[in-house]
mmCIF file of N, CA, C and O in Angstrom:
data_model
loop_
_atom_site.group_PDB
_atom_site.id
_atom_site.type_symbol
_atom_site.label_atom_id
_atom_site.label_comp_id
_atom_site.label_asym_id
_atom_site.label_seq_id
_atom_site.Cartn_x
_atom_site.Cartn_y
_atom_site.Cartn_z
ATOM 1 N N TRP A 23 25.546 -15.632 -6.133
ATOM 2 C CA TRP A 23 24.174 -15.920 -5.790
ATOM 3 C C TRP A 23 23.862 -15.358 -4.415
ATOM 4 O O TRP A 23 24.732 -15.281 -3.563
ATOM 5 N N THR A 24 22.620 -15.037 -4.235
ATOM 6 C CA THR A 24 22.151 -14.634 -2.911
ATOM 7 C C THR A 24 20.717 -15.117 -2.732
ATOM 8 O O THR A 24 19.950 -15.188 -3.688
ATOM 9 N N ILE A 25 20.405 -15.498 -1.525
ATOM 10 C CA ILE A 25 19.037 -15.895 -1.187
ATOM 11 C C ILE A 25 18.782 -15.489 0.252
ATOM 12 O O ILE A 25 19.692 -15.508 1.090
ATOM 13 N N GLY A 26 17.559 -15.070 0.526
ATOM 14 C CA GLY A 26 17.222 -14.651 1.879
ATOM 15 C C GLY A 26 15.762 -14.910 2.189
ATOM 16 O O GLY A 26 14.909 -14.857 1.300
ATOM 17 N N LEU A 27 15.503 -15.221 3.433
ATOM 18 C CA LEU A 27 14.143 -15.425 3.906
ATOM 19 C C LEU A 27 14.003 -14.694 5.233
ATOM 20 O O LEU A 27 14.783 -14.922 6.161
ATOM 21 N N ASP A 28 13.032 -13.789 5.307
ATOM 22 C CA ASP A 28 12.708 -13.108 6.557
ATOM 23 C C ASP A 28 11.438 -13.721 7.105
ATOM 24 O O ASP A 28 10.471 -13.926 6.366
ATOM 25 N N ALA A 29 11.435 -14.036 8.381
ATOM 26 C CA ALA A 29 10.256 -14.601 9.032
ATOM 27 C C ALA A 29 9.953 -13.782 10.279
ATOM 28 O O ALA A 29 10.860 -13.366 11.003
ATOM 29 N N MET A 30 8.655 -13.543 10.506
ATOM 30 C CA MET A 30 8.232 -12.802 11.687
ATOM 31 C C MET A 30 6.984 -13.486 12.253
ATOM 32 O O MET A 30 6.073 -13.848 11.503
ATOM 33 N N TYR A 31 6.960 -13.673 13.555
ATOM 34 C CA TYR A 31 5.796 -14.230 14.227
ATOM 35 C C TYR A 31 5.282 -13.215 15.233
ATOM 36 O O TYR A 31 6.066 -12.601 15.966
ATOM 37 N N GLN A 32 3.962 -13.031 15.273
ATOM 38 C CA GLN A 32 3.328 -12.172 16.265
ATOM 39 C C GLN A 32 2.233 -12.987 16.940
ATOM 40 O O GLN A 32 1.331 -13.499 16.274
ATOM 41 N N SER A 33 2.320 -13.139 18.250
ATOM 42 C CA SER A 33 1.296 -13.889 18.977
ATOM 43 C C SER A 33 0.015 -13.058 19.069
ATOM 44 O O SER A 33 0.009 -11.861 18.753
ATOM 45 N N GLU A 34 -1.060 -13.695 19.490
ATOM 46 C CA GLU A 34 -2.312 -12.948 19.615
ATOM 47 C C GLU A 34 -2.139 -11.858 20.659
ATOM 48 O O GLU A 34 -1.336 -11.969 21.593
ATOM 49 N N ARG A 35 -2.882 -10.774 20.468
ATOM 50 C CA ARG A 35 -2.746 -9.634 21.371
ATOM 51 C C ARG A 35 -4.082 -8.914 21.441
ATOM 52 O O ARG A 35 -4.916 -9.018 20.556
ATOM 53 N N PHE A 36 -4.260 -8.173 22.525
ATOM 54 C CA PHE A 36 -5.488 -7.440 22.745
ATOM 55 C C PHE A 36 -5.457 -6.115 21.993
ATOM 56 O O PHE A 36 -4.406 -5.486 21.860
ATOM 57 N N VAL A 37 -6.622 -5.676 21.529
ATOM 58 C CA VAL A 37 -6.710 -4.429 20.775
ATOM 59 C C VAL A 37 -6.590 -3.238 21.709
ATOM 60 O O VAL A 37 -5.902 -2.270 21.406
ATOM 61 N N GLU A 38 -7.262 -3.293 22.864
ATOM 62 C CA GLU A 38 -7.243 -2.171 23.797
ATOM 63 C C GLU A 38 -7.122 -2.686 25.229
ATOM 64 O O GLU A 38 -7.083 -3.887 25.474
ATOM 65 N N GLN A 39 -7.101 -1.772 26.179
ATOM 66 C CA GLN A 39 -6.841 -2.108 27.576
ATOM 67 C C GLN A 39 -7.923 -2.965 28.211
ATOM 68 O O GLN A 39 -7.675 -3.630 29.216
ATOM 69 N N ASP A 40 -9.148 -2.965 27.670
ATOM 70 C CA ASP A 40 -10.219 -3.743 28.301
ATOM 71 C C ASP A 40 -10.092 -5.245 28.050
ATOM 72 O O ASP A 40 -10.843 -6.030 28.612
ATOM 73 N N ASN A 41 -9.148 -5.663 27.217
ATOM 74 C CA ASN A 41 -8.889 -7.080 26.922
ATOM 75 C C ASN A 41 -10.130 -7.803 26.405
ATOM 76 O O ASN A 41 -10.327 -8.987 26.656
ATOM 77 N N PHE A 42 -10.976 -7.095 25.669
ATOM 78 C CA PHE A 42 -12.205 -7.677 25.151
ATOM 79 C C PHE A 42 -12.010 -8.236 23.739
ATOM 80 O O PHE A 42 -12.505 -9.307 23.422
ATOM 81 N N THR A 43 -11.302 -7.519 22.901
ATOM 82 C CA THR A 43 -11.117 -7.919 21.506
ATOM 83 C C THR A 43 -9.676 -8.351 21.287
ATOM 84 O O THR A 43 -8.742 -7.657 21.682
ATOM 85 N N VAL A 44 -9.511 -9.504 20.640
ATOM 86 C CA VAL A 44 -8.185 -10.080 20.415
ATOM 87 C C VAL A 44 -7.901 -10.135 18.915
ATOM 88 O O VAL A 44 -8.759 -10.513 18.125
ATOM 89 N N LEU A 45 -6.703 -9.739 18.531
ATOM 90 C CA LEU A 45 -6.230 -9.931 17.162
ATOM 91 C C LEU A 45 -5.505 -11.271 17.097
ATOM 92 O O LEU A 45 -4.745 -11.626 18.000
ATOM 93 N N ASP A 46 -5.727 -12.017 16.031
ATOM 94 C CA ASP A 46 -5.145 -13.351 15.888
ATOM 95 C C ASP A 46 -3.623 -13.293 15.744
ATOM 96 O O ASP A 46 -3.053 -12.283 15.325
ATOM 97 N N ASP A 47 -2.984 -14.411 16.069
ATOM 98 C CA ASP A 47 -1.550 -14.518 15.831
ATOM 99 C C ASP A 47 -1.321 -14.724 14.332
ATOM 100 O O ASP A 47 -2.234 -15.083 13.592
ATOM 101 N N PHE A 48 -0.086 -14.459 13.881
ATOM 102 C CA PHE A 48 0.216 -14.624 12.463
ATOM 103 C C PHE A 48 1.718 -14.808 12.247
ATOM 104 O O PHE A 48 2.537 -14.450 13.082
ATOM 105 N N TRP A 49 2.015 -15.398 11.110
ATOM 106 C CA TRP A 49 3.375 -15.503 10.594
ATOM 107 C C TRP A 49 3.459 -14.658 9.331
ATOM 108 O O TRP A 49 2.503 -14.588 8.564
ATOM 109 N N ARG A 50 4.611 -14.053 9.079
ATOM 110 C CA ARG A 50 4.847 -13.328 7.828
ATOM 111 C C ARG A 50 6.210 -13.753 7.298
ATOM 112 O O ARG A 50 7.202 -13.767 8.024
ATOM 113 N N PHE A 51 6.245 -14.097 6.007
ATOM 114 C CA PHE A 51 7.477 -14.508 5.355
ATOM 115 C C PHE A 51 7.718 -13.636 4.129
ATOM 116 O O PHE A 51 6.799 -13.399 3.345
ATOM 117 N N ASP A 52 8.950 -13.177 3.968
ATOM 118 C CA ASP A 52 9.389 -12.459 2.774
ATOM 119 C C ASP A 52 10.581 -13.225 2.212
ATOM 120 O O ASP A 52 11.501 -13.593 2.950
ATOM 121 N N LEU A 53 10.577 -13.465 0.913
ATOM 122 C CA LEU A 53 11.613 -14.263 0.257
ATOM 123 C C LEU A 53 12.263 -13.438 -0.839
ATOM 124 O O LEU A 53 11.598 -12.674 -1.532
ATOM 125 N N ARG A 54 13.574 -13.590 -0.998
ATOM 126 C CA ARG A 54 14.291 -12.906 -2.074
ATOM 127 C C ARG A 54 15.478 -13.754 -2.504
ATOM 128 O O ARG A 54 16.049 -14.503 -1.705
ATOM 129 N N GLY A 55 15.805 -13.630 -3.765
ATOM 130 C CA GLY A 55 16.959 -14.348 -4.290
ATOM 131 C C GLY A 55 17.419 -13.679 -5.574
ATOM 132 O O GLY A 55 16.645 -13.013 -6.260
ATOM 133 N N GLY A 56 18.701 -13.846 -5.878
ATOM 134 C CA GLY A 56 19.197 -13.207 -7.087
ATOM 135 C C GLY A 56 20.671 -13.433 -7.318
ATOM 136 O O GLY A 56 21.309 -14.272 -6.676
ATOM 137 N N LEU A 57 21.179 -12.651 -8.252
ATOM 138 C CA LEU A 57 22.581 -12.696 -8.641
ATOM 139 C C LEU A 57 23.252 -11.375 -8.304
ATOM 140 O O LEU A 57 22.654 -10.310 -8.496
ATOM 141 N N LEU A 58 24.492 -11.452 -7.845
ATOM 142 C CA LEU A 58 25.267 -10.254 -7.529
ATOM 143 C C LEU A 58 26.501 -10.221 -8.409
ATOM 144 O O LEU A 58 27.252 -11.193 -8.474
ATOM 145 N N GLY A 59 26.709 -9.112 -9.082
ATOM 146 C CA GLY A 59 27.913 -8.920 -9.875
ATOM 147 C C GLY A 59 28.767 -7.823 -9.261
ATOM 148 O O GLY A 59 28.422 -7.249 -8.227
ATOM 149 N N ASP A 60 29.898 -7.519 -9.903
ATOM 150 C CA ASP A 60 30.763 -6.454 -9.392
ATOM 151 C C ASP A 60 30.091 -5.090 -9.483
ATOM 152 O O ASP A 60 30.249 -4.255 -8.604
ATOM 153 N N ARG A 61 29.333 -4.867 -10.565
ATOM 154 C CA ARG A 61 28.720 -3.547 -10.781
ATOM 155 C C ARG A 61 27.205 -3.615 -10.906
ATOM 156 O O ARG A 61 26.575 -2.612 -11.205
ATOM 157 N N TRP A 62 26.612 -4.775 -10.688
ATOM 158 C CA TRP A 62 25.155 -4.896 -10.845
ATOM 159 C C TRP A 62 24.599 -5.944 -9.881
ATOM 160 O O TRP A 62 25.316 -6.810 -9.407
ATOM 161 N N ASP A 63 23.322 -5.837 -9.604
ATOM 162 C CA ASP A 63 22.572 -6.800 -8.789
ATOM 163 C C ASP A 63 21.244 -7.071 -9.501
ATOM 164 O O ASP A 63 20.610 -6.145 -10.015
ATOM 165 N N PHE A 64 20.835 -8.316 -9.503
ATOM 166 C CA PHE A 64 19.528 -8.705 -10.019
ATOM 167 C C PHE A 64 18.828 -9.488 -8.924
ATOM 168 O O PHE A 64 19.355 -10.473 -8.418
ATOM 169 N N LEU A 65 17.645 -9.045 -8.529
ATOM 170 C CA LEU A 65 16.961 -9.615 -7.376
ATOM 171 C C LEU A 65 15.491 -9.871 -7.710
ATOM 172 O O LEU A 65 14.817 -9.020 -8.292
ATOM 173 N N VAL A 66 14.997 -11.046 -7.355
ATOM 174 C CA VAL A 66 13.575 -11.391 -7.425
ATOM 175 C C VAL A 66 13.093 -11.514 -5.985
ATOM 176 O O VAL A 66 13.765 -12.119 -5.151
ATOM 177 N N TYR A 67 11.929 -10.922 -5.692
ATOM 178 C CA TYR A 67 11.454 -10.952 -4.313
ATOM 179 C C TYR A 67 9.963 -11.243 -4.254
ATOM 180 O O TYR A 67 9.217 -11.005 -5.207
ATOM 181 N N VAL A 68 9.550 -11.782 -3.110
ATOM 182 C CA VAL A 68 8.134 -12.005 -2.803
ATOM 183 C C VAL A 68 7.916 -11.525 -1.376
ATOM 184 O O VAL A 68 8.484 -12.086 -0.438
ATOM 185 N N ASP A 69 7.118 -10.480 -1.223
ATOM 186 C CA ASP A 69 6.724 -10.003 0.104
ATOM 187 C C ASP A 69 5.385 -10.636 0.461
ATOM 188 O O ASP A 69 4.505 -10.762 -0.391
ATOM 189 N N ASN A 70 5.210 -11.018 1.717
ATOM 190 C CA ASN A 70 4.014 -11.706 2.200
ATOM 191 C C ASN A 70 3.808 -12.995 1.398
ATOM 192 O O ASN A 70 2.783 -13.209 0.751
ATOM 193 N N LEU A 71 4.793 -13.845 1.457
ATOM 194 C CA LEU A 71 4.861 -15.075 0.656
ATOM 195 C C LEU A 71 3.592 -15.921 0.748
ATOM 196 O O LEU A 71 3.115 -16.451 -0.256
ATOM 197 N N LEU A 72 3.001 -16.052 1.931
ATOM 198 C CA LEU A 72 1.827 -16.898 2.116
ATOM 199 C C LEU A 72 0.512 -16.146 1.900
ATOM 200 O O LEU A 72 -0.562 -16.692 2.097
ATOM 201 N N ASP A 73 0.602 -14.890 1.485
ATOM 202 C CA ASP A 73 -0.569 -14.039 1.240
ATOM 203 C C ASP A 73 -1.497 -14.023 2.451
ATOM 204 O O ASP A 73 -2.713 -14.137 2.341
ATOM 205 N N ASP A 74 -0.905 -13.860 3.637
ATOM 206 C CA ASP A 74 -1.653 -13.833 4.893
ATOM 207 C C ASP A 74 -2.446 -12.530 4.992
ATOM 208 O O ASP A 74 -1.888 -11.451 4.799
ATOM 209 N N ASP A 75 -3.736 -12.633 5.277
ATOM 210 C CA ASP A 75 -4.574 -11.441 5.382
ATOM 211 C C ASP A 75 -5.062 -11.186 6.808
ATOM 212 O O ASP A 75 -6.077 -10.551 7.019
ATOM 213 N N THR A 76 -4.318 -11.680 7.802
ATOM 214 C CA THR A 76 -4.649 -11.436 9.204
ATOM 215 C C THR A 76 -4.433 -9.964 9.528
ATOM 216 O O THR A 76 -3.425 -9.383 9.137
ATOM 217 N N TYR A 77 -5.377 -9.374 10.255
ATOM 218 C CA TYR A 77 -5.202 -7.984 10.681
ATOM 219 C C TYR A 77 -3.988 -7.876 11.588
ATOM 220 O O TYR A 77 -3.823 -8.647 12.523
ATOM 221 N N LYS A 78 -3.131 -6.912 11.298
ATOM 222 C CA LYS A 78 -1.913 -6.710 12.084
ATOM 223 C C LYS A 78 -2.130 -5.693 13.200
ATOM 224 O O LYS A 78 -1.392 -5.660 14.170
ATOM 225 N N ALA A 79 -3.117 -4.820 13.040
ATOM 226 C CA ALA A 79 -3.407 -3.774 14.022
ATOM 227 C C ALA A 79 -4.891 -3.455 13.942
ATOM 228 O O ALA A 79 -5.558 -3.794 12.966
ATOM 229 N N GLY A 80 -5.407 -2.806 14.963
ATOM 230 C CA GLY A 80 -6.810 -2.436 14.955
ATOM 231 C C GLY A 80 -7.148 -1.591 16.159
ATOM 232 O O GLY A 80 -6.314 -1.351 17.029
ATOM 233 N N SER A 81 -8.385 -1.164 16.196
ATOM 234 C CA SER A 81 -8.850 -0.350 17.298
ATOM 235 C C SER A 81 -10.373 -0.436 17.356
ATOM 236 O O SER A 81 -10.991 -1.082 16.519
ATOM 237 N N THR A 82 -10.955 0.213 18.342
ATOM 238 C CA THR A 82 -12.407 0.245 18.485
ATOM 239 C C THR A 82 -12.856 1.687 18.613
ATOM 240 O O THR A 82 -12.079 2.579 18.913
ATOM 241 N N GLY A 83 -14.140 1.886 18.405
ATOM 242 C CA GLY A 83 -14.729 3.213 18.550
ATOM 243 C C GLY A 83 -16.229 3.106 18.459
ATOM 244 O O GLY A 83 -16.774 2.038 18.182
ATOM 245 N N PRO A 84 -16.932 4.206 18.690
ATOM 246 C CA PRO A 84 -18.393 4.155 18.611
ATOM 247 C C PRO A 84 -18.851 3.915 17.174
ATOM 248 O O PRO A 84 -18.222 4.363 16.228
ATOM 249 N N ASP A 85 -19.940 3.195 17.031
ATOM 250 C CA ASP A 85 -20.528 2.913 15.719
ATOM 251 C C ASP A 85 -21.595 3.974 15.452
ATOM 252 O O ASP A 85 -22.761 3.807 15.788
ATOM 253 N N PHE A 86 -21.197 5.079 14.869
ATOM 254 C CA PHE A 86 -22.098 6.209 14.680
ATOM 255 C C PHE A 86 -23.254 5.884 13.743
ATOM 256 O O PHE A 86 -24.345 6.417 13.904
ATOM 257 N N SER A 87 -23.068 5.006 12.778
ATOM 258 C CA SER A 87 -24.172 4.689 11.866
ATOM 259 C C SER A 87 -25.318 4.008 12.610
ATOM 260 O O SER A 87 -26.481 4.291 12.349
ATOM 261 N N SER A 88 -25.027 3.125 13.549
ATOM 262 C CA SER A 88 -26.074 2.484 14.346
ATOM 263 C C SER A 88 -26.734 3.483 15.290
ATOM 264 O O SER A 88 -27.933 3.417 15.537
ATOM 265 N N GLN A 89 -25.967 4.404 15.835
ATOM 266 C CA GLN A 89 -26.521 5.390 16.758
ATOM 267 C C GLN A 89 -27.538 6.268 16.056
ATOM 268 O O GLN A 89 -28.590 6.575 16.604
ATOM 269 N N ILE A 90 -27.256 6.665 14.843
ATOM 270 C CA ILE A 90 -28.172 7.537 14.117
ATOM 271 C C ILE A 90 -29.424 6.779 13.713
ATOM 272 O O ILE A 90 -30.540 7.275 13.825
ATOM 273 N N SER A 91 -29.263 5.546 13.251
ATOM 274 C CA SER A 91 -30.420 4.805 12.746
ATOM 275 C C SER A 91 -31.308 4.244 13.855
ATOM 276 O O SER A 91 -32.480 3.994 13.628
ATOM 277 N N ASP A 92 -30.798 4.032 15.065
ATOM 278 C CA ASP A 92 -31.613 3.440 16.131
ATOM 279 C C ASP A 92 -32.634 4.438 16.685
ATOM 280 O O ASP A 92 -33.818 4.333 16.439
ATOM 281 N N MET A 93 -32.167 5.398 17.463
ATOM 282 C CA MET A 93 -33.095 6.339 18.109
ATOM 283 C C MET A 93 -32.552 7.762 18.082
ATOM 284 O O MET A 93 -32.757 8.514 19.014
ATOM 285 N N GLY A 94 -31.830 8.095 17.091
ATOM 286 C CA GLY A 94 -31.241 9.419 17.053
ATOM 287 C C GLY A 94 -29.776 9.350 17.423
ATOM 288 O O GLY A 94 -29.262 8.317 17.842
ATOM 289 N N PHE A 95 -29.097 10.454 17.285
ATOM 290 C CA PHE A 95 -27.635 10.479 17.433
ATOM 291 C C PHE A 95 -27.159 10.086 18.819
ATOM 292 O O PHE A 95 -26.111 9.480 18.983
ATOM 293 N N SER A 96 -27.907 10.383 19.879
ATOM 294 C CA SER A 96 -27.427 10.110 21.238
ATOM 295 C C SER A 96 -27.625 8.661 21.667
ATOM 296 O O SER A 96 -27.117 8.254 22.698
ATOM 297 N N ALA A 97 -28.371 7.875 20.898
ATOM 298 C CA ALA A 97 -28.627 6.487 21.293
ATOM 299 C C ALA A 97 -27.443 5.598 20.944
ATOM 300 O O ALA A 97 -26.761 5.804 19.957
ATOM 301 N N GLY A 98 -27.198 4.585 21.759
ATOM 302 C CA GLY A 98 -26.212 3.557 21.446
ATOM 303 C C GLY A 98 -24.766 3.972 21.562
ATOM 304 O O GLY A 98 -23.914 3.439 20.874
ATOM 305 N N LEU A 99 -24.438 4.913 22.441
ATOM 306 C CA LEU A 99 -23.047 5.361 22.545
ATOM 307 C C LEU A 99 -22.108 4.262 23.007
ATOM 308 O O LEU A 99 -20.919 4.335 22.792
ATOM 309 N N VAL A 100 -22.631 3.243 23.661
ATOM 310 C CA VAL A 100 -21.753 2.178 24.128
ATOM 311 C C VAL A 100 -21.515 1.121 23.057
ATOM 312 O O VAL A 100 -20.727 0.220 23.259
ATOM 313 N N ARG A 101 -22.205 1.187 21.937
ATOM 314 C CA ARG A 101 -21.943 0.229 20.863
ATOM 315 C C ARG A 101 -20.536 0.433 20.335
ATOM 316 O O ARG A 101 -20.044 1.543 20.252
ATOM 317 N N THR A 102 -19.933 -0.658 19.942
ATOM 318 C CA THR A 102 -18.544 -0.589 19.505
ATOM 319 C C THR A 102 -18.418 -0.995 18.038
ATOM 320 O O THR A 102 -19.071 -1.922 17.586
ATOM 321 N N HIS A 103 -17.584 -0.283 17.367
ATOM 322 C CA HIS A 103 -17.261 -0.559 15.972
ATOM 323 C C HIS A 103 -15.775 -0.925 15.927
ATOM 324 O O HIS A 103 -14.946 -0.238 16.506
ATOM 325 N N TYR A 104 -15.428 -2.012 15.255
ATOM 326 C CA TYR A 104 -14.043 -2.457 15.165
ATOM 327 C C TYR A 104 -13.494 -2.072 13.802
ATOM 328 O O TYR A 104 -14.182 -2.228 12.794
ATOM 329 N N PHE A 105 -12.277 -1.590 13.772
ATOM 330 C CA PHE A 105 -11.675 -1.216 12.503
ATOM 331 C C PHE A 105 -10.176 -1.459 12.538
ATOM 332 O O PHE A 105 -9.570 -1.511 13.614
ATOM 333 N N GLY A 106 -9.601 -1.630 11.365
ATOM 334 C CA GLY A 106 -8.163 -1.826 11.244
ATOM 335 C C GLY A 106 -7.758 -1.776 9.783
ATOM 336 O O GLY A 106 -8.570 -2.063 8.900
ATOM 337 N N PRO A 107 -6.524 -1.427 9.524
ATOM 338 C CA PRO A 107 -6.054 -1.396 8.129
ATOM 339 C C PRO A 107 -5.859 -2.813 7.592
ATOM 340 O O PRO A 107 -5.411 -3.706 8.313
ATOM 341 N N LEU A 108 -6.218 -3.015 6.343
ATOM 342 C CA LEU A 108 -5.981 -4.313 5.718
ATOM 343 C C LEU A 108 -4.486 -4.489 5.470
ATOM 344 O O LEU A 108 -3.802 -3.541 5.071
ATOM 345 N N PRO A 109 -3.960 -5.675 5.691
ATOM 346 C CA PRO A 109 -2.541 -5.898 5.428
ATOM 347 C C PRO A 109 -2.272 -5.907 3.928
ATOM 348 O O PRO A 109 -3.162 -6.206 3.127
ATOM 349 N N PRO A 110 -1.051 -5.580 3.519
ATOM 350 C CA PRO A 110 -0.741 -5.615 2.089
ATOM 351 C C PRO A 110 -0.806 -7.045 1.548
ATOM 352 O O PRO A 110 -0.470 -7.995 2.251
ATOM 353 N N PRO A 111 -1.244 -7.216 0.314
ATOM 354 C CA PRO A 111 -1.319 -8.554 -0.274
ATOM 355 C C PRO A 111 0.072 -9.053 -0.659
ATOM 356 O O PRO A 111 1.073 -8.335 -0.506
ATOM 357 N N ARG A 112 0.138 -10.273 -1.182
ATOM 358 C CA ARG A 112 1.405 -10.788 -1.688
ATOM 359 C C ARG A 112 1.889 -9.876 -2.834
ATOM 360 O O ARG A 112 1.115 -9.492 -3.700
ATOM 361 N N VAL A 113 3.155 -9.528 -2.791
ATOM 362 C CA VAL A 113 3.756 -8.684 -3.828
ATOM 363 C C VAL A 113 4.953 -9.427 -4.395
ATOM 364 O O VAL A 113 5.830 -9.865 -3.646
ATOM 365 N N ILE A 114 4.989 -9.575 -5.706
ATOM 366 C CA ILE A 114 6.101 -10.232 -6.397
ATOM 367 C C ILE A 114 6.759 -9.190 -7.290
ATOM 368 O O ILE A 114 6.075 -8.462 -8.003
ATOM 369 N N GLY A 115 8.076 -9.121 -7.234
ATOM 370 C CA GLY A 115 8.753 -8.111 -8.027
ATOM 371 C C GLY A 115 10.168 -8.498 -8.402
ATOM 372 O O GLY A 115 10.709 -9.516 -7.958
ATOM 373 N N VAL A 116 10.746 -7.650 -9.241
ATOM 374 C CA VAL A 116 12.122 -7.811 -9.711
ATOM 375 C C VAL A 116 12.823 -6.476 -9.556
ATOM 376 O O VAL A 116 12.242 -5.429 -9.839
ATOM 377 N N ARG A 117 14.069 -6.515 -9.104
ATOM 378 C CA ARG A 117 14.889 -5.302 -8.994
ATOM 379 C C ARG A 117 16.201 -5.528 -9.734
ATOM 380 O O ARG A 117 16.804 -6.596 -9.647
ATOM 381 N N PHE A 118 16.619 -4.485 -10.428
ATOM 382 C CA PHE A 118 17.927 -4.511 -11.086
ATOM 383 C C PHE A 118 18.645 -3.236 -10.709
ATOM 384 O O PHE A 118 18.124 -2.138 -10.886
ATOM 385 N N ASN A 119 19.844 -3.355 -10.145
ATOM 386 C CA ASN A 119 20.670 -2.201 -9.758
ATOM 387 C C ASN A 119 21.956 -2.226 -10.557
ATOM 388 O O ASN A 119 22.589 -3.277 -10.707
ATOM 389 N N MET A 120 22.356 -1.047 -11.030
ATOM 390 C CA MET A 120 23.620 -0.898 -11.762
ATOM 391 C C MET A 120 24.404 0.210 -11.074
ATOM 392 O O MET A 120 23.864 1.281 -10.807
ATOM 393 N N ARG A 121 25.680 -0.055 -10.767
ATOM 394 C CA ARG A 121 26.540 0.933 -10.110
ATOM 395 C C ARG A 121 27.494 1.527 -11.149
ATOM 396 O O ARG A 121 28.161 0.797 -11.885
ATOM 397 N N PHE A 122 27.532 2.856 -11.195
ATOM 398 C CA PHE A 122 28.405 3.574 -12.126
ATOM 399 C C PHE A 122 29.526 4.253 -11.364
ATOM 400 O O PHE A 122 29.408 4.541 -10.182
ATOM 401 N N GLY A 123 30.599 4.502 -12.017
ATOM 402 C CA GLY A 123 31.721 5.206 -11.397
ATOM 403 C C GLY A 123 32.742 4.244 -10.819
ATOM 404 O O GLY A 123 32.652 3.028 -10.925
ATOM 405 N N GLY A 124 33.721 4.790 -10.167
ATOM 406 C CA GLY A 124 34.828 3.991 -9.686
ATOM 407 C C GLY A 124 34.704 3.630 -8.296
ATOM 408 O O GLY A 124 35.099 2.841 -7.614
#
């Protein structure tokens, strides 16, 4: 038998040097368990066990859509647009490995 739990904590942090925008703190848990044989392994796993959707990274930049719609392209250059990749959702899977040869 085998079982494993990975845990990671990230405290809140600033997106950029101006310390204006903060990303929330989060926990991430990955769980796995299975059977190990001499020539095979069977593993069940769950990545992102709690299905946490907190942004892990991000950045800022000009909001070009507002600049164009307000007063032309040059207006609103100081407006900020926030963006970041969405974290992966909970993933549940099974792995089976077979070893051949001596």
